[in-house]
mmCIF file of C-alpha atoms in Angstrom:
data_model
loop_
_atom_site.group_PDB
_atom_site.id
_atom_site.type_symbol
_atom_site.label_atom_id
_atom_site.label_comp_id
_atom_site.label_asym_id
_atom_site.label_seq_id
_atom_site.Cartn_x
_atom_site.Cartn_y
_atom_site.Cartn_z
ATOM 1 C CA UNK D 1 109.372 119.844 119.769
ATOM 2 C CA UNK D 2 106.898 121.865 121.923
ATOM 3 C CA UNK D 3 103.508 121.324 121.343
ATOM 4 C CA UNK D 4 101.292 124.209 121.156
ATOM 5 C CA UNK D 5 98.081 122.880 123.324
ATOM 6 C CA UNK D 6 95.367 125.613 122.150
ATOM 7 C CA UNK D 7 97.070 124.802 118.178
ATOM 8 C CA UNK D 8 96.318 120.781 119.424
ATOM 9 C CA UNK D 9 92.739 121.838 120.930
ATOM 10 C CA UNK D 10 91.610 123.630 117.602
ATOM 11 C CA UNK D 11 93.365 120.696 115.425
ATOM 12 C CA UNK D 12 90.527 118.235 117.322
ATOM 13 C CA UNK D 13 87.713 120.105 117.043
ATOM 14 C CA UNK D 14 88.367 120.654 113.406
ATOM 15 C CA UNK D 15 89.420 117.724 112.635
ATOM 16 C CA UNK D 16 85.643 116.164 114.086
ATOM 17 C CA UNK D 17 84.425 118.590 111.736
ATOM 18 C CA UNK D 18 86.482 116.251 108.670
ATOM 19 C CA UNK D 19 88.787 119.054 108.296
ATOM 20 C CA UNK D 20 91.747 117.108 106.476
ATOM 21 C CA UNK D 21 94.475 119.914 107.148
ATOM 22 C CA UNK D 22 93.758 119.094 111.010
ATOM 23 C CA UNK D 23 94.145 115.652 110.482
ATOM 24 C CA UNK D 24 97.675 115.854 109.021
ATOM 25 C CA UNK D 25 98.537 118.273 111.720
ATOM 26 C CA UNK D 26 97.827 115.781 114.313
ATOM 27 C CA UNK D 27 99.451 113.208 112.500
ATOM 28 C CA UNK D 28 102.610 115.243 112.301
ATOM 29 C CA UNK D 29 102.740 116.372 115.410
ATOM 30 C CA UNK D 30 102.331 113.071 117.288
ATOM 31 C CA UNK D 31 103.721 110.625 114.687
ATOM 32 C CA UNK D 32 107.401 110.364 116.278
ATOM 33 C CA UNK D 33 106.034 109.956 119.430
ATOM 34 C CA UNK D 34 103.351 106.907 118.600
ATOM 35 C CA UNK D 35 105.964 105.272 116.609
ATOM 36 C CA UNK D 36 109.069 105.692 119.034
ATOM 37 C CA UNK D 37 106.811 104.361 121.773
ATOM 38 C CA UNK D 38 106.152 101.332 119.690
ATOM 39 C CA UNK D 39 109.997 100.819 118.160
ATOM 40 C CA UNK D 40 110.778 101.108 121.483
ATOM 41 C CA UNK D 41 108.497 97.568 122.542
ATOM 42 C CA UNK D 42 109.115 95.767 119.655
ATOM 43 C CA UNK D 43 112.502 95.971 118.017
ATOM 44 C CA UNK D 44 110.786 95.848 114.536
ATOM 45 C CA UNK D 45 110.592 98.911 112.784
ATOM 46 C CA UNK D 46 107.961 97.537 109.782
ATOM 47 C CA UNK D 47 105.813 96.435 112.910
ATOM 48 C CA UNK D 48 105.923 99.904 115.210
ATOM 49 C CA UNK D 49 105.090 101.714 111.591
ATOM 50 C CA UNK D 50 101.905 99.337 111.266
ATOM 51 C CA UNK D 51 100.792 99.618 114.380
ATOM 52 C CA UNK D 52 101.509 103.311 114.656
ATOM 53 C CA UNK D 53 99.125 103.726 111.466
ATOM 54 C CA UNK D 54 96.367 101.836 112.982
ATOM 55 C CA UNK D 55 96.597 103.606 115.757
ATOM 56 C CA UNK D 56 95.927 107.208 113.960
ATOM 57 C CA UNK D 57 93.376 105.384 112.079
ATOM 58 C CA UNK D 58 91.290 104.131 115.457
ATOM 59 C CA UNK D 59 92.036 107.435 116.817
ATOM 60 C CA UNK D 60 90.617 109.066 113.712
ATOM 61 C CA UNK D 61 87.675 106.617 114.152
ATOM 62 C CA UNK D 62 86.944 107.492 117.486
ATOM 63 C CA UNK D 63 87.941 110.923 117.404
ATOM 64 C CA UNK D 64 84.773 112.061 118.946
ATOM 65 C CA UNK D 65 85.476 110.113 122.213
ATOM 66 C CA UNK D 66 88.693 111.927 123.296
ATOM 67 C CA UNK D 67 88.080 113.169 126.720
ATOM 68 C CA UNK D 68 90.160 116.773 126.800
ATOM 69 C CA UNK D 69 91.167 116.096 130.317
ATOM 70 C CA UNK D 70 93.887 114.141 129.187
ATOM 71 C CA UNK D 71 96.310 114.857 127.184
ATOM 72 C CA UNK D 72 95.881 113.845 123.573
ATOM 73 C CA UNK D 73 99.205 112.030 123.191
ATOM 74 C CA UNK D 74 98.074 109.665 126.289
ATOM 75 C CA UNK D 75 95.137 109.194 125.083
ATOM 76 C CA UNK D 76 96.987 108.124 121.573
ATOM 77 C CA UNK D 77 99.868 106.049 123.535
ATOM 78 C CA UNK D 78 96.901 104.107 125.471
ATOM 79 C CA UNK D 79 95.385 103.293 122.210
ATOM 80 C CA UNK D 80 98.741 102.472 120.701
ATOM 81 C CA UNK D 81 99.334 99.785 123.449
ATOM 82 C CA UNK D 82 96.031 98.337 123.348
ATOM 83 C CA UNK D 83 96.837 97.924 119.917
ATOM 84 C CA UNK D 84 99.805 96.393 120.240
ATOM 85 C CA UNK D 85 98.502 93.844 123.222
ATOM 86 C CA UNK D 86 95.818 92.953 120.987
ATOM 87 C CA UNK D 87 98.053 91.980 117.857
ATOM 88 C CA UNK D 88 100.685 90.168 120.515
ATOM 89 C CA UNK D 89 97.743 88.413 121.650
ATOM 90 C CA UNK D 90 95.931 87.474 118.257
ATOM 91 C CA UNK D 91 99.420 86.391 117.012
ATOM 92 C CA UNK D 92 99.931 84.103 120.067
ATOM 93 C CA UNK D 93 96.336 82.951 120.142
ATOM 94 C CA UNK D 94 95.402 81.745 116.552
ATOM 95 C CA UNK D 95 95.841 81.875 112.881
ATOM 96 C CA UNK D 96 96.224 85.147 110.925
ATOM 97 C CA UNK D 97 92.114 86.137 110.436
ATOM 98 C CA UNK D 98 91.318 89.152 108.100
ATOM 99 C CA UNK D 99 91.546 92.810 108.561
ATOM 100 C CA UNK D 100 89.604 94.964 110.269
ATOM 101 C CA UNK D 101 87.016 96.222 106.743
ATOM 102 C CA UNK D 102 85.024 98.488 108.838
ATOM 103 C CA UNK D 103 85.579 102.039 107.958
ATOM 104 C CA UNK D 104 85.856 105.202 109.344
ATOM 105 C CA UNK D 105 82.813 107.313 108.958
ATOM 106 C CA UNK D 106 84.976 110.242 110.175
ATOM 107 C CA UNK D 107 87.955 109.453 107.812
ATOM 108 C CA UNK D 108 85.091 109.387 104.959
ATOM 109 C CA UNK D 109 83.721 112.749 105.594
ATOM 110 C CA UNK D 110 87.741 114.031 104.857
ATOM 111 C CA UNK D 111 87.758 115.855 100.798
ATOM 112 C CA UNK D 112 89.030 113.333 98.692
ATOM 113 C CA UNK D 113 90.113 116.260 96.496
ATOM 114 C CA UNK D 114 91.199 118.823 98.298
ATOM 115 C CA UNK D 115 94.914 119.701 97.558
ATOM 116 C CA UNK D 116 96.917 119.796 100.901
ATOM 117 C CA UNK D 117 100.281 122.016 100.629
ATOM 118 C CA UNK D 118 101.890 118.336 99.824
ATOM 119 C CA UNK D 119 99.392 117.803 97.113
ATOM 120 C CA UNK D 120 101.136 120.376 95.639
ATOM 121 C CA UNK D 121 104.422 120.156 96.269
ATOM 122 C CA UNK D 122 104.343 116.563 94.803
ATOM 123 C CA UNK D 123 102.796 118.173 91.434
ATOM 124 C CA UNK D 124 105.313 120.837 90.832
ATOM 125 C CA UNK D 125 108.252 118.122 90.893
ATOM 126 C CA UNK D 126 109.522 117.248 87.383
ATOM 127 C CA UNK D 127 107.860 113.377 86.963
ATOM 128 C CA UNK D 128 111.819 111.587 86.816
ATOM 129 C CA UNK D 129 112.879 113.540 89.779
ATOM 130 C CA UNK D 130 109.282 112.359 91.631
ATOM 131 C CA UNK D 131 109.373 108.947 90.685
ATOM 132 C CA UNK D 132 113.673 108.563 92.108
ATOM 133 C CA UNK D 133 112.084 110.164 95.434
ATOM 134 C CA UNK D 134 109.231 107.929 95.308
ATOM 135 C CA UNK D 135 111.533 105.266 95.267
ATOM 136 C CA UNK D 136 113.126 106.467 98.744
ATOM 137 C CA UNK D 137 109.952 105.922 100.155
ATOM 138 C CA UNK D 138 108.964 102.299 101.874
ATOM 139 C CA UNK D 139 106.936 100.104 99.743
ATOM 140 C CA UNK D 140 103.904 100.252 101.449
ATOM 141 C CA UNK D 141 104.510 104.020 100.903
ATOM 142 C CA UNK D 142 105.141 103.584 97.156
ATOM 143 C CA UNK D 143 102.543 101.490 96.326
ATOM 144 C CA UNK D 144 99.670 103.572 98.320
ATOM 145 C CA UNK D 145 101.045 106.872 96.309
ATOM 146 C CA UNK D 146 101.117 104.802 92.784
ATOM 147 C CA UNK D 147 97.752 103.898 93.375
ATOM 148 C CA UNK D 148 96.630 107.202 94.436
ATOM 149 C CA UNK D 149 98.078 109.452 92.156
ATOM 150 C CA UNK D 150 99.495 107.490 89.233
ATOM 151 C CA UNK D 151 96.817 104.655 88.400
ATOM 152 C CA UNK D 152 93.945 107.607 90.581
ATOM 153 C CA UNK D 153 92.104 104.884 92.045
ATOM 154 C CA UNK D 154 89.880 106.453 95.107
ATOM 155 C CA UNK D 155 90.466 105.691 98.411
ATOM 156 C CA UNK D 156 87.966 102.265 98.619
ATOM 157 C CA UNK D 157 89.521 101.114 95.429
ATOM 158 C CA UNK D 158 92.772 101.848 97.155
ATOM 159 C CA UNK D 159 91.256 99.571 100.432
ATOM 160 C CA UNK D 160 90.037 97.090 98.349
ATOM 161 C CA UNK D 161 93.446 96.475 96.218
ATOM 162 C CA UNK D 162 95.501 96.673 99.329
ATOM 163 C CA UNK D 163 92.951 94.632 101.396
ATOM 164 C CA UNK D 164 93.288 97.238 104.221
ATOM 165 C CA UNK D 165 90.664 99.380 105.929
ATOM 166 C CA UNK D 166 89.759 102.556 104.195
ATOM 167 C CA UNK D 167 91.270 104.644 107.379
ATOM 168 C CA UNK D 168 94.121 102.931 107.251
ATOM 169 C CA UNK D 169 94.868 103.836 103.451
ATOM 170 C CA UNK D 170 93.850 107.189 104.647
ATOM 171 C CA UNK D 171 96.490 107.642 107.041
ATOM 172 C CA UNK D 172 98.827 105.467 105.151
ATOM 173 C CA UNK D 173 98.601 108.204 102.329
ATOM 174 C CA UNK D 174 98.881 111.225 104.464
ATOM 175 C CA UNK D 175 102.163 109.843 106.278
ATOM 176 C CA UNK D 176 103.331 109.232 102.812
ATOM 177 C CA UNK D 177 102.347 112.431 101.440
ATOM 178 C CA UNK D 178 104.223 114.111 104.434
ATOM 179 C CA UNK D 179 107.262 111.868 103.629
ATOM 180 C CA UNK D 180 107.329 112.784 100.212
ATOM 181 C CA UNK D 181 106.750 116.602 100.889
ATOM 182 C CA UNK D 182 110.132 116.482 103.265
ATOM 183 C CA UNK D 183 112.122 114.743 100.420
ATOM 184 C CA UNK D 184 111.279 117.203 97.959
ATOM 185 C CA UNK D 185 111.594 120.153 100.398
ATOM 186 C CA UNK D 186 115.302 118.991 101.519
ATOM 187 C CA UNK D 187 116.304 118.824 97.358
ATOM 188 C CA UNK D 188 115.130 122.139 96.828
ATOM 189 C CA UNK D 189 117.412 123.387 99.778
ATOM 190 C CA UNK D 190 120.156 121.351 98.244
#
């Protein structure tokens, strides 16, 4: 897949201004790459999907220090294998300690309730055929989209009952969104 630099340029700067569309465009256009780097170190595919969602969450975080010399996927793959050093190294090192709980002041600035093209996608399905594709998702997947959209807990609640940083549930539920979206698109072609 080519990637369209000015399309990437304007994603950034809208996506400093909280724009949520820019975030999932950034997030779809670099999520293969972040997550083959890290399936390609570790073997594990739960662990290369964590670590690949952290790593859109600290980018999201620190969106505002991307230098736009570089390229933005470097920039993502550097912060992907920091990441990942720091986990190996915490793992090695010590007992499991708690999750990172400080949120992303960028991430919180994103409209909870804005529908994204997904958004509705997801709410035209028929609720038996949702909940079967639902069930093709990952766990993790499942239970951040339950949570969201079935039981419509916020995004904190959402932190709070998966004991995860708020970013983290952010991106968790935009990857799963995007997921879902791709299901539902490939029945209708069916």
């Amino acid at each position: 897949m080519e990637i369209n630099e000015q399309k990437i340029a304007s994603a950034i700067e809208k996506a400093l201004k909280g724009d949520q569309i820019a975030f999932n465009t950034l997030l779809n256009t670099y999520w293969n790459q972040v997550y083959g780097f890290q399936l390609k170190r570790l073997k594990d595919e739960y662990e290369a999907e964590e670590i690949t969602i952290q790593t859109f969450s600290k980018a999201f975080d620190k969106l505002s220090t991307y230098n736009p010399k570089y390229a933005f996927n470097t920039w993502l793959i550097t912060i992907s294998k920091n990441l990942q050093i720091d986990k190996s190294r915490k793992k090695n090192n010590q007992p499991e300690i708690d999750r990172n709980t400080s949120a992303s002041e960028h991430l919180k600035k994103v409209a909870d309730n804005a529908p994204t093209a997904e958004d509705k996608l997801i709410t035209e399905q028929n609720l038996a055929e949702l909940l079967a594709m639902i069930k093709q998702l990952k766990p993790h997947y499942q239970e951040v989209i339950n949570l969201r959209y079935f039981q419509e807990k916020s995004y904190n609640e959402i932190s709070d009952a998966m004991e995860e940083s708020l970013s983290n549930v952010k991106v968790k539920l935009l990857r799963a969104k995007n997921l879902l979206a791709t299901l539902i698109k490939s029945k209708r072609q069916d």
